[in-house]
Coordinates of C-alpha atoms in Angstrom, one line a residue:
M1 CA 0.0 -0.1 -0.1
D2 CA 1.4 3.5 -0.8
D3 CA -0.3 6.5 0.6
G4 CA 1.3 8.8 -1.6
A5 CA 0.4 6.9 -4.8
A6 CA -2.6 9.1 -6.7
R7 CA -6.4 7.6 -6.4
P8 CA -9.6 9.0 -6.5
K9 CA -11.1 11.3 -3.6
S10 CA -12.7 9.7 -0.8
L11 CA -16.5 10.2 -0.7
K12 CA -17.5 11.8 2.6
F13 CA -21.3 11.1 3.9
K14 CA -23.2 12.5 6.6
E15 CA -24.6 9.3 7.7
P16 CA -23.1 5.6 8.0
V17 CA -22.7 4.1 4.5
I18 CA -23.8 0.2 4.9
D19 CA -22.7 -1.2 1.4
V20 CA -20.9 -0.1 -1.7
A21 CA -21.2 -1.3 -5.5
L22 CA -19.0 -0.7 -8.5
S23 CA -20.4 -0.7 -12.3
P24 CA -19.0 -3.6 -14.3
A25 CA -18.8 -1.0 -17.2
A26 CA -17.8 2.4 -16.3
N27 CA -16.1 4.0 -13.2
L28 CA -19.5 4.6 -11.1
V29 CA -19.7 3.7 -7.5
A30 CA -23.1 3.5 -5.7
S31 CA -23.4 3.7 -2.1
S32 CA -26.3 2.7 0.3
L33 CA -26.8 4.7 3.7
I34 CA -28.7 3.7 6.7
T35 CA -31.2 6.7 6.1
G36 CA -32.4 4.6 3.0
H37 CA -30.9 7.1 0.5
V38 CA -29.0 5.6 -2.5
F39 CA -26.1 7.6 -4.1
V40 CA -24.3 7.2 -7.6
H41 CA -20.9 8.9 -8.0
R42 CA -18.5 9.3 -11.0
F43 CA -15.0 9.0 -10.0
S44 CA -11.8 9.7 -11.6
L45 CA -8.4 11.0 -10.3
D46 CA -9.6 14.4 -11.9
G47 CA -12.6 14.5 -9.4
N48 CA -15.8 12.7 -8.5
E49 CA -19.0 13.8 -9.7
R50 CA -22.4 12.8 -8.1
L51 CA -25.0 11.4 -10.6
L52 CA -27.7 10.2 -8.7
R53 CA -29.3 10.9 -5.0
Q54 CA -32.6 9.6 -4.1
K55 CA -34.4 8.1 -1.0
V56 CA -35.6 4.6 -2.0
H57 CA -36.5 3.1 1.1
K58 CA -38.4 4.0 4.4
K59 CA -35.5 2.6 6.4
S60 CA -32.2 1.6 5.6
C61 CA -30.8 0.4 2.5
R62 CA -28.6 -2.8 3.5
S63 CA -27.5 -4.1 0.0
V64 CA -27.0 -2.4 -3.5
C65 CA -25.2 -4.2 -6.7
F66 CA -25.8 -3.5 -10.5
S67 CA -26.8 -5.5 -13.4
Q68 CA -24.7 -7.5 -15.6
D69 CA -24.3 -4.5 -18.2
G70 CA -24.5 -1.9 -15.6
S71 CA -27.7 -0.1 -16.7
M72 CA -29.9 -1.0 -13.7
L73 CA -29.0 -0.7 -9.8
Y74 CA -30.5 -3.0 -7.3
S75 CA -31.0 -2.3 -3.7
A76 CA -32.9 -3.9 -0.8
S77 CA -33.9 -2.7 2.7
K78 CA -34.6 -3.5 6.4
D79 CA -38.3 -2.3 5.1
R80 CA -38.5 -5.6 3.8
S81 CA -38.5 -4.4 0.1
W82 CA -36.3 -4.4 -3.1
Q83 CA -36.3 -2.5 -6.5
A84 CA -34.9 -2.2 -9.3
M85 CA -33.8 1.9 -10.7
D86 CA -32.4 3.0 -14.1
I87 CA -29.0 4.3 -13.8
E88 CA -29.5 7.0 -16.6
T89 CA -32.9 8.3 -15.8
G90 CA -33.0 7.5 -12.4
M91 CA -36.2 5.8 -12.7
Q92 CA -37.6 2.7 -10.8
K93 CA -38.2 0.0 -13.0
L94 CA -39.2 -2.7 -10.4
N95 CA -40.6 -2.4 -6.9
F96 CA -41.2 -5.4 -4.6
D97 CA -42.8 -4.5 -1.4
A98 CA -43.1 -7.0 1.8
A99 CA -40.9 -9.4 -0.6
H100 CA -39.9 -11.2 2.6
D101 CA -41.4 -11.7 5.7
K102 CA -38.4 -10.6 7.7
P103 CA -36.1 -7.5 6.8
I104 CA -34.1 -8.2 3.7
N105 CA -30.1 -8.2 4.3
L106 CA -28.7 -8.8 0.6
V107 CA -29.7 -8.7 -3.1
R108 CA -27.5 -10.1 -5.8
H109 CA -27.6 -10.0 -9.4
V110 CA -27.9 -13.7 -10.9
N111 CA -28.3 -13.2 -14.7
E112 CA -30.5 -11.4 -17.1
Q113 CA -33.8 -12.7 -15.8
T114 CA -32.9 -13.5 -12.1
V115 CA -32.2 -11.5 -9.0
A116 CA -31.6 -13.1 -5.4
T117 CA -32.4 -12.0 -1.9
G118 CA -31.7 -13.1 1.5
D119 CA -33.3 -11.9 4.6
D120 CA -32.7 -11.7 8.5
A121 CA -34.1 -15.2 9.1
G122 CA -32.2 -17.4 6.5
V123 CA -34.8 -17.2 3.6
V124 CA -33.2 -16.8 0.3
R125 CA -35.5 -16.2 -2.5
L126 CA -35.2 -16.0 -6.5
W127 CA -36.9 -13.6 -8.7
D128 CA -37.8 -13.5 -12.3
V129 CA -37.4 -10.0 -13.3
R130 CA -39.6 -10.6 -16.7
S131 CA -42.5 -11.5 -14.9
N132 CA -42.0 -9.8 -11.7
K133 CA -42.7 -12.7 -9.8
P134 CA -40.7 -15.1 -7.4
T135 CA -39.8 -18.5 -8.5
F136 CA -38.0 -20.2 -5.6
A137 CA -37.7 -19.7 -2.1
Y138 CA -35.5 -21.9 0.2
S139 CA -35.3 -22.0 3.9
E140 CA -32.1 -24.2 4.8
H141 CA -30.9 -21.4 7.1
V142 CA -32.0 -20.7 10.6
D143 CA -29.9 -17.2 10.8
Y144 CA -29.7 -14.3 8.7
V145 CA -28.1 -14.8 5.5
S146 CA -24.6 -12.8 5.4
D147 CA -23.3 -13.2 1.9
M148 CA -24.3 -14.7 -1.8
T149 CA -22.0 -15.3 -4.6
Y150 CA -23.2 -17.1 -8.2
N151 CA -21.3 -19.3 -9.7
A152 CA -22.4 -18.6 -13.8
D153 CA -20.6 -22.0 -15.4
R154 CA -22.6 -24.1 -12.7
R155 CA -25.6 -21.9 -12.6
H156 CA -25.2 -22.3 -8.5
L157 CA -26.0 -19.9 -6.2
L158 CA -24.1 -20.1 -3.2
A159 CA -25.1 -18.5 0.6
T160 CA -23.3 -18.0 3.9
S161 CA -25.2 -17.7 6.9
G162 CA -25.0 -16.6 10.7
D163 CA -25.9 -19.9 11.4
G164 CA -22.4 -21.7 10.2
C165 CA -23.5 -23.4 6.9
L166 CA -22.8 -22.8 3.6
S167 CA -25.6 -23.6 0.9
V168 CA -25.6 -24.0 -2.6
Y169 CA -28.6 -23.8 -4.9
D170 CA -29.1 -24.8 -8.4
V171 CA -31.4 -21.9 -9.8
R172 CA -33.0 -23.9 -12.0
K173 CA -34.5 -26.2 -9.4
A174 CA -36.6 -25.6 -6.3
K175 CA -34.4 -28.1 -3.9
P176 CA -30.9 -27.2 -2.7
Y177 CA -27.9 -28.7 -4.2
Q178 CA -25.8 -29.0 -1.2
V179 CA -25.7 -28.0 2.2
S180 CA -22.6 -27.8 4.6
D181 CA -22.6 -29.4 8.2
N182 CA -22.3 -26.3 10.9
Q183 CA -18.9 -24.9 11.0
D184 CA -19.4 -24.0 14.7
D185 CA -18.6 -20.3 13.7
E186 CA -20.5 -17.4 11.8
L187 CA -19.8 -17.6 8.0
L188 CA -19.8 -13.7 7.0
S189 CA -18.4 -13.5 3.3
I190 CA -17.7 -15.8 0.5
A191 CA -15.8 -15.9 -2.9
I192 CA -15.1 -18.6 -5.5
M193 CA -11.2 -19.3 -6.2
R194 CA -9.1 -21.4 -8.1
G195 CA -11.2 -21.5 -11.5
G196 CA -14.4 -22.8 -9.8
K197 CA -12.6 -25.4 -7.7
K198 CA -12.3 -23.9 -4.2
V199 CA -14.7 -22.0 -2.4
V200 CA -13.4 -19.6 0.2
V201 CA -15.4 -18.0 3.6
G202 CA -14.7 -15.8 6.2
E203 CA -15.4 -16.4 9.5
T204 CA -15.7 -14.4 12.9
D205 CA -12.8 -15.8 14.5
G206 CA -10.6 -14.7 11.6
V207 CA -10.1 -17.9 9.7
L208 CA -10.5 -18.5 5.9
G209 CA -12.5 -21.7 5.4
I210 CA -11.6 -23.5 2.1
F211 CA -14.3 -26.1 0.7
T212 CA -13.8 -28.3 -2.1
Y213 CA -16.1 -27.5 -4.9
D214 CA -19.0 -30.5 -4.9
Q215 CA -17.3 -31.6 -1.5
F216 CA -19.5 -29.1 0.9
G217 CA -19.8 -31.3 3.6
D218 CA -17.1 -29.8 5.5
I219 CA -14.0 -27.6 4.7
S220 CA -10.8 -29.2 3.1
D221 CA -8.6 -26.6 4.7
R222 CA -8.2 -23.5 6.6
F223 CA -6.1 -20.5 6.9
P224 CA -6.0 -18.5 10.1
G225 CA -4.4 -15.4 10.9
H226 CA -6.8 -12.1 10.7
P227 CA -7.0 -11.0 14.3
Q228 CA -10.6 -10.3 14.1
S229 CA -13.7 -11.5 11.9
I230 CA -13.4 -11.4 8.0
D231 CA -16.3 -9.4 7.2
T232 CA -15.8 -9.4 3.2
I233 CA -14.1 -10.9 0.5
C234 CA -13.0 -9.4 -3.1
K235 CA -11.5 -11.8 -5.5
L236 CA -8.6 -10.3 -7.5
T237 CA -7.1 -13.6 -9.5
E238 CA -7.8 -17.2 -9.2
D239 CA -5.3 -17.2 -6.5
L240 CA -5.3 -13.9 -4.6
C241 CA -8.0 -12.1 -2.9
V242 CA -8.8 -9.0 -0.4
T243 CA -10.2 -9.5 2.9
G244 CA -11.9 -6.7 4.8
S245 CA -11.6 -7.5 8.4
S246 CA -12.9 -5.7 11.7
D247 CA -9.6 -4.5 12.5
G248 CA -9.6 -2.1 9.4
L249 CA -7.3 -3.5 7.4
L250 CA -7.6 -4.4 3.8
R251 CA -5.6 -7.6 3.2
I252 CA -4.1 -9.3 0.2
V253 CA -4.2 -12.8 0.7
Q254 CA -2.6 -15.9 -1.6
L255 CA -4.4 -19.2 -1.7
F256 CA -2.4 -22.3 -2.5
P257 CA 0.1 -21.5 -0.6
H258 CA -1.3 -19.6 1.6
K259 CA 0.2 -16.3 2.6
L260 CA -0.4 -12.7 3.7
V261 CA 0.9 -10.8 0.3
G262 CA 0.6 -7.2 1.8
V263 CA -2.3 -4.6 3.3
A264 CA -4.2 -2.6 0.1
G265 CA -6.0 -0.1 2.9
D266 CA -6.5 0.9 6.0
H267 CA -9.7 2.3 7.8
D268 CA -7.6 3.4 11.0
S269 CA -9.1 0.4 13.1
L270 CA -12.9 0.6 12.1
P271 CA -14.7 -2.5 10.8
V272 CA -14.8 -3.0 6.8
E273 CA -18.3 -3.4 5.6
K274 CA -17.3 -3.8 1.8
V275 CA -14.7 -4.1 -0.7
V276 CA -15.2 -4.3 -4.1
L277 CA -12.8 -4.2 -7.5
S278 CA -13.2 -1.9 -10.4
Y279 CA -14.3 -3.2 -13.9
D280 CA -10.9 -2.0 -15.3
Q281 CA -9.0 -3.8 -12.3
Q282 CA -7.5 -0.6 -11.4
W283 CA -9.5 0.4 -8.2
L284 CA -10.7 -1.2 -5.0
A285 CA -13.8 0.8 -3.4
S286 CA -14.4 -0.1 0.5
C287 CA -16.5 1.6 3.0
S288 CA -16.3 1.4 6.8
H289 CA -18.2 3.0 9.9
D290 CA -16.3 6.3 9.3
H291 CA -19.2 7.4 6.6
T292 CA -16.6 7.3 3.9
V293 CA -16.1 5.4 0.7
H294 CA -12.3 5.1 -0.1
F295 CA -10.3 4.2 -3.3
W296 CA -7.3 2.4 -3.2
D297 CA -4.8 1.6 -5.9
I298 CA -4.8 -2.4 -6.9
G299 CA -3.5 -2.2 -10.8
Y300 CA 0.2 -3.3 -9.7
I301 CA -1.4 -6.8 -8.7
F302 CA -2.6 -7.2 -12.1
E303 CA 0.5 -5.7 -13.6
D304 CA 2.3 -8.1 -11.9
D305 CA 0.4 -10.9 -13.3
D306 CA 1.1 -9.9 -16.9
D307 CA 4.7 -9.5 -16.4
D308 CA 4.7 -13.1 -15.0
E309 CA 2.6 -14.4 -18.0
D310 CA 5.3 -12.8 -20.3
D311 CA 8.2 -14.7 -18.6
D312 CA 6.6 -17.7 -18.6
N313 CA 6.2 -17.6 -22.4
N314 CA 9.6 -16.7 -23.0
N315 CA 11.0 -19.5 -20.5
S316 CA 8.4 -22.2 -22.1
D317 CA 11.3 -23.7 -23.8
D318 CA 13.4 -24.1 -20.5
D319 CA 10.3 -25.4 -18.5
D320 CA 10.2 -28.5 -21.2
D321 CA 13.9 -29.3 -20.3
D322 CA 13.5 -29.4 -16.6
D323 CA 15.4 -32.8 -16.5
D324 CA 18.1 -31.6 -18.5
G325 CA 18.4 -28.3 -16.0
A326 CA 18.7 -30.8 -13.0
E327 CA 21.6 -32.9 -14.8
D328 CA 23.5 -29.5 -15.4
V329 CA 22.7 -28.2 -12.0
Q330 CA 24.4 -31.6 -10.5
A331 CA 27.0 -31.3 -13.2
A332 CA 27.9 -28.1 -11.8
A333 CA 27.8 -29.0 -8.2
I334 CA 30.7 -31.7 -9.1
R335 CA 32.6 -29.2 -11.0
I336 CA 32.2 -26.4 -7.8
S337 CA 33.4 -29.3 -5.4
K338 CA 36.5 -30.1 -7.3
E339 CA 37.5 -26.3 -7.8
V340 CA 37.0 -25.9 -4.1
G341 CA 39.4 -28.9 -3.0
S342 CA 42.2 -26.8 -2.2
G343 CA 40.6 -26.2 1.4
A344 CA 38.3 -22.9 0.2
N345 CA 35.2 -22.5 1.9
S346 CA 32.2 -22.1 -0.4
D347 CA 28.4 -21.0 0.2
V348 CA 26.7 -23.8 -2.3
D349 CA 23.5 -25.2 -1.4
I350 CA 22.5 -27.5 -4.3
D351 CA 18.7 -27.6 -5.0
G352 CA 18.2 -26.3 -1.4
V353 CA 18.4 -30.0 -0.1
S354 CA 20.6 -29.2 2.7
E355 CA 22.4 -26.4 4.6
I356 CA 26.2 -26.1 3.7
S357 CA 28.1 -29.0 5.5
E358 CA 32.0 -30.0 5.7
L359 CA 32.9 -33.2 4.0
Q360 CA 36.4 -34.5 5.0
V361 CA 38.3 -35.5 1.9
H362 CA 39.7 -38.7 2.2
S363 CA 41.7 -41.0 0.1
E364 CA 39.6 -43.2 -2.6
A365 CA 39.9 -46.4 -4.3
S366 CA 40.8 -46.2 -7.8
D367 CA 38.8 -47.4 -11.1
G368 CA 35.8 -48.1 -9.2
E369 CA 37.8 -50.9 -7.0
S370 CA 35.6 -52.4 -4.3
A371 CA 35.9 -51.5 -0.3
S372 CA 38.0 -54.6 0.3
D373 CA 40.5 -53.3 -2.5
K374 CA 40.4 -49.7 -1.1
G375 CA 41.4 -51.5 2.6
S376 CA 44.3 -53.2 0.5
L377 CA 45.2 -50.0 -1.1
D378 CA 45.5 -48.5 2.5
D379 CA 47.3 -51.2 4.3
G380 CA 49.6 -50.9 1.1
G381 CA 51.0 -47.2 1.5
S382 CA 49.7 -43.7 0.2
S383 CA 48.7 -43.4 -3.4
G384 CA 51.0 -41.0 -4.9
G385 CA 51.1 -38.2 -2.3
S386 CA 54.0 -36.9 -0.8
E387 CA 54.4 -38.0 3.0
G388 CA 52.7 -35.5 5.5
E389 CA 50.7 -33.9 3.2
E390 CA 47.9 -32.3 5.2
E391 CA 44.4 -33.3 4.6
Q392 CA 41.7 -30.8 2.4
D393 CA 38.4 -29.7 3.5
A394 CA 35.5 -28.6 1.1
D395 CA 32.4 -26.8 2.1
V396 CA 30.2 -28.1 -0.8
D397 CA 26.7 -30.2 -0.4
V398 CA 26.2 -32.0 -3.8
G399 CA 23.3 -33.9 -2.6
G400 CA 26.0 -37.0 -3.5
P401 CA 29.8 -37.7 -3.5
A402 CA 32.2 -35.1 -4.4
N403 CA 34.0 -37.2 -7.2
G404 CA 37.7 -36.9 -7.5
S405 CA 38.2 -34.4 -5.2
G406 CA 40.9 -34.3 -2.1
S407 CA 44.3 -35.4 -1.9
G408 CA 45.6 -38.8 -3.1
N409 CA 42.1 -39.5 -4.8
G410 CA 42.3 -42.1 -7.6
N411 CA 40.3 -42.1 -11.2
G412 CA 37.0 -43.1 -9.4
N413 CA 33.8 -42.4 -10.8
G414 CA 35.3 -38.9 -12.1
G415 CA 37.1 -40.9 -15.1
N416 CA 35.0 -39.1 -17.7
D417 CA 36.2 -35.7 -16.5
K418 CA 40.2 -36.4 -17.5
A419 CA 39.7 -33.2 -19.9
D420 CA 39.3 -30.7 -17.1
G421 CA 42.7 -29.6 -16.7
N422 CA 42.0 -25.9 -15.7
D423 CA 42.6 -26.5 -12.2
D424 CA 45.4 -23.9 -10.6
S425 CA 47.2 -26.7 -9.0
G426 CA 48.3 -28.2 -12.3
D427 CA 46.7 -31.5 -11.0
G428 CA 43.8 -31.6 -13.4
G429 CA 41.3 -31.0 -10.5
W430 CA 42.1 -34.7 -9.1
G431 CA 44.1 -33.7 -6.3
S432 CA 47.9 -34.3 -5.6
W433 CA 48.2 -37.8 -7.5
G434 CA 51.6 -36.6 -8.9
D435 CA 54.4 -34.2 -8.6
S436 CA 55.6 -33.8 -12.2
D437 CA 54.2 -32.0 -15.0
D438 CA 56.0 -33.7 -17.9
S439 CA 54.4 -36.3 -20.2
G440 CA 57.0 -38.7 -18.9
A441 CA 56.4 -38.6 -15.5
E442 CA 52.8 -38.9 -16.3
E443 CA 53.3 -42.3 -18.2
S444 CA 55.5 -43.5 -14.9
G445 CA 52.6 -42.9 -12.9
K446 CA 50.1 -44.8 -15.1
K447 CA 52.7 -47.8 -14.9
T448 CA 52.8 -47.2 -11.3
R449 CA 49.3 -47.3 -10.9
K450 CA 49.1 -50.8 -13.1
A451 CA 51.7 -52.1 -10.7
K452 CA 49.9 -51.3 -7.8
K453 CA 46.6 -52.9 -9.3
L454 CA 48.3 -56.0 -9.6
E455 CA 49.8 -56.0 -5.8
M456 CA 46.4 -55.3 -4.9
K457 CA 44.8 -58.4 -6.9
K458 CA 47.5 -60.5 -5.2
A459 CA 46.9 -59.6 -1.9
K460 CA 43.3 -59.9 -2.7
R461 CA 43.8 -63.6 -3.8
K462 CA 45.8 -64.3 -1.1
A463 CA 43.4 -63.1 1.7
K464 CA 40.5 -65.4 0.1
A465 CA 43.0 -68.3 0.3
E466 CA 43.8 -67.6 3.9
L467 CA 39.9 -67.9 4.4
I468 CA 39.7 -71.0 2.9
N469 CA 42.8 -73.0 4.7
P470 CA 42.7 -71.2 8.1
S471 CA 45.8 -73.4 9.3
A472 CA 48.1 -72.1 6.5
K473 CA 47.0 -68.5 7.7
I474 CA 47.9 -69.6 11.5
Q475 CA 51.4 -71.0 9.9
K476 CA 52.1 -68.1 8.2
R477 CA 51.5 -65.8 10.8
N478 CA 53.8 -68.0 13.4
Q479 CA 56.4 -67.5 10.7
K480 CA 56.3 -64.0 10.7
S481 CA 56.6 -63.9 14.4
A482 CA 59.6 -66.2 14.3
S483 CA 61.2 -64.2 11.5
F484 CA 60.8 -61.1 13.8
F485 CA 62.3 -62.7 16.9
A486 CA 65.0 -63.9 15.1
D487 CA 66.0 -60.6 13.8
L488 CA 66.1 -59.0 17.2

């Protein structure tokens, strides 16, 4: 939230604002007041212009909403009536007195011919605006209807209630589609997210409850974190929404994974009654108990989304080669481990698997010999390293052995990397395998390694023979002892 950002001026009223709505076709904002008045303003950075002011209800006007094309404005009141008004002329087009037995709390546009209303007793009614008659009435709730939203793809009307239940209605049928179990807390707000796969509800204890669509028996996930009740939810994208809480903050929340992205606005600790998004996705409008409708800049959220989509398109070829990329990372890790074989410390963490760890580099067997061969080599002496040479450490975690690193290292599994001769020590990255740099010394080293291999094989054969004939092993040991004492 940038307090210095340019935005339309706030609308100040003499009486409390209960609800606010934005037109789906223009920068028009409708405000309903506790006095029964309805205001319509045109807002912009250059200034705001009042287009309409009418007292349309005898008691407080609790809810307003625009039609799909923005030409009509619907309003509902505590006096149990709801009506439709033409925006251009301000003329009343529809009026339903005593539409409910109890005060009406909500009115929502469903489609071209249907409007939904909900009252304080939990009754939801659908109205046909062509015939000016009610079509269906649902009485699944026992407390006030707090919020409603419409899923056009499924033709489902979803409603939350103060009794802690979520109800889903097929607007073509007289019976409810599904009703959730009681959530042991009042459900105050609702939004459909994730391409219609998830339904998010706000609760009085500050928790976002998440239902999986078509599995409305109970919530499948919870996201706590709001210090007070979540009175309103406004969908931004399929993964982002804005919540209005009783502590006065408008929070930008990301779902899957769940986290708080930032704060879009602040009503100075006064409860937020409603927050809505403009048709051009540039502004949020919200109302609270401060008698004011505020505007907040939210366009940067969608600009970031567009940039991310461009980046994804540009990197689509790279995404197709994820396996190759993983191999490149592992290869780079092995190369780095060789480069730091001289004892330097490195802050390299490959793929985030684990934190930096120190790996003591020891002598390894050459050319893939088994563990028993390695033991024979250790008994036979050093593998070409100078006597008293210090052991070296490497602070690299590569998720596997650091092939070909350390002093006295043999060919091992790194034989394919012999061509890499860029190591500063002149040993090709293989440690102190030889002291001479000329080709004659290199050939001599090869002959020495072959001779040692033969010695190792002979030692292995002798060990096997001793295992087969233990008496010969004992006799040989006695002979060694006698020769030792004879020399003394």
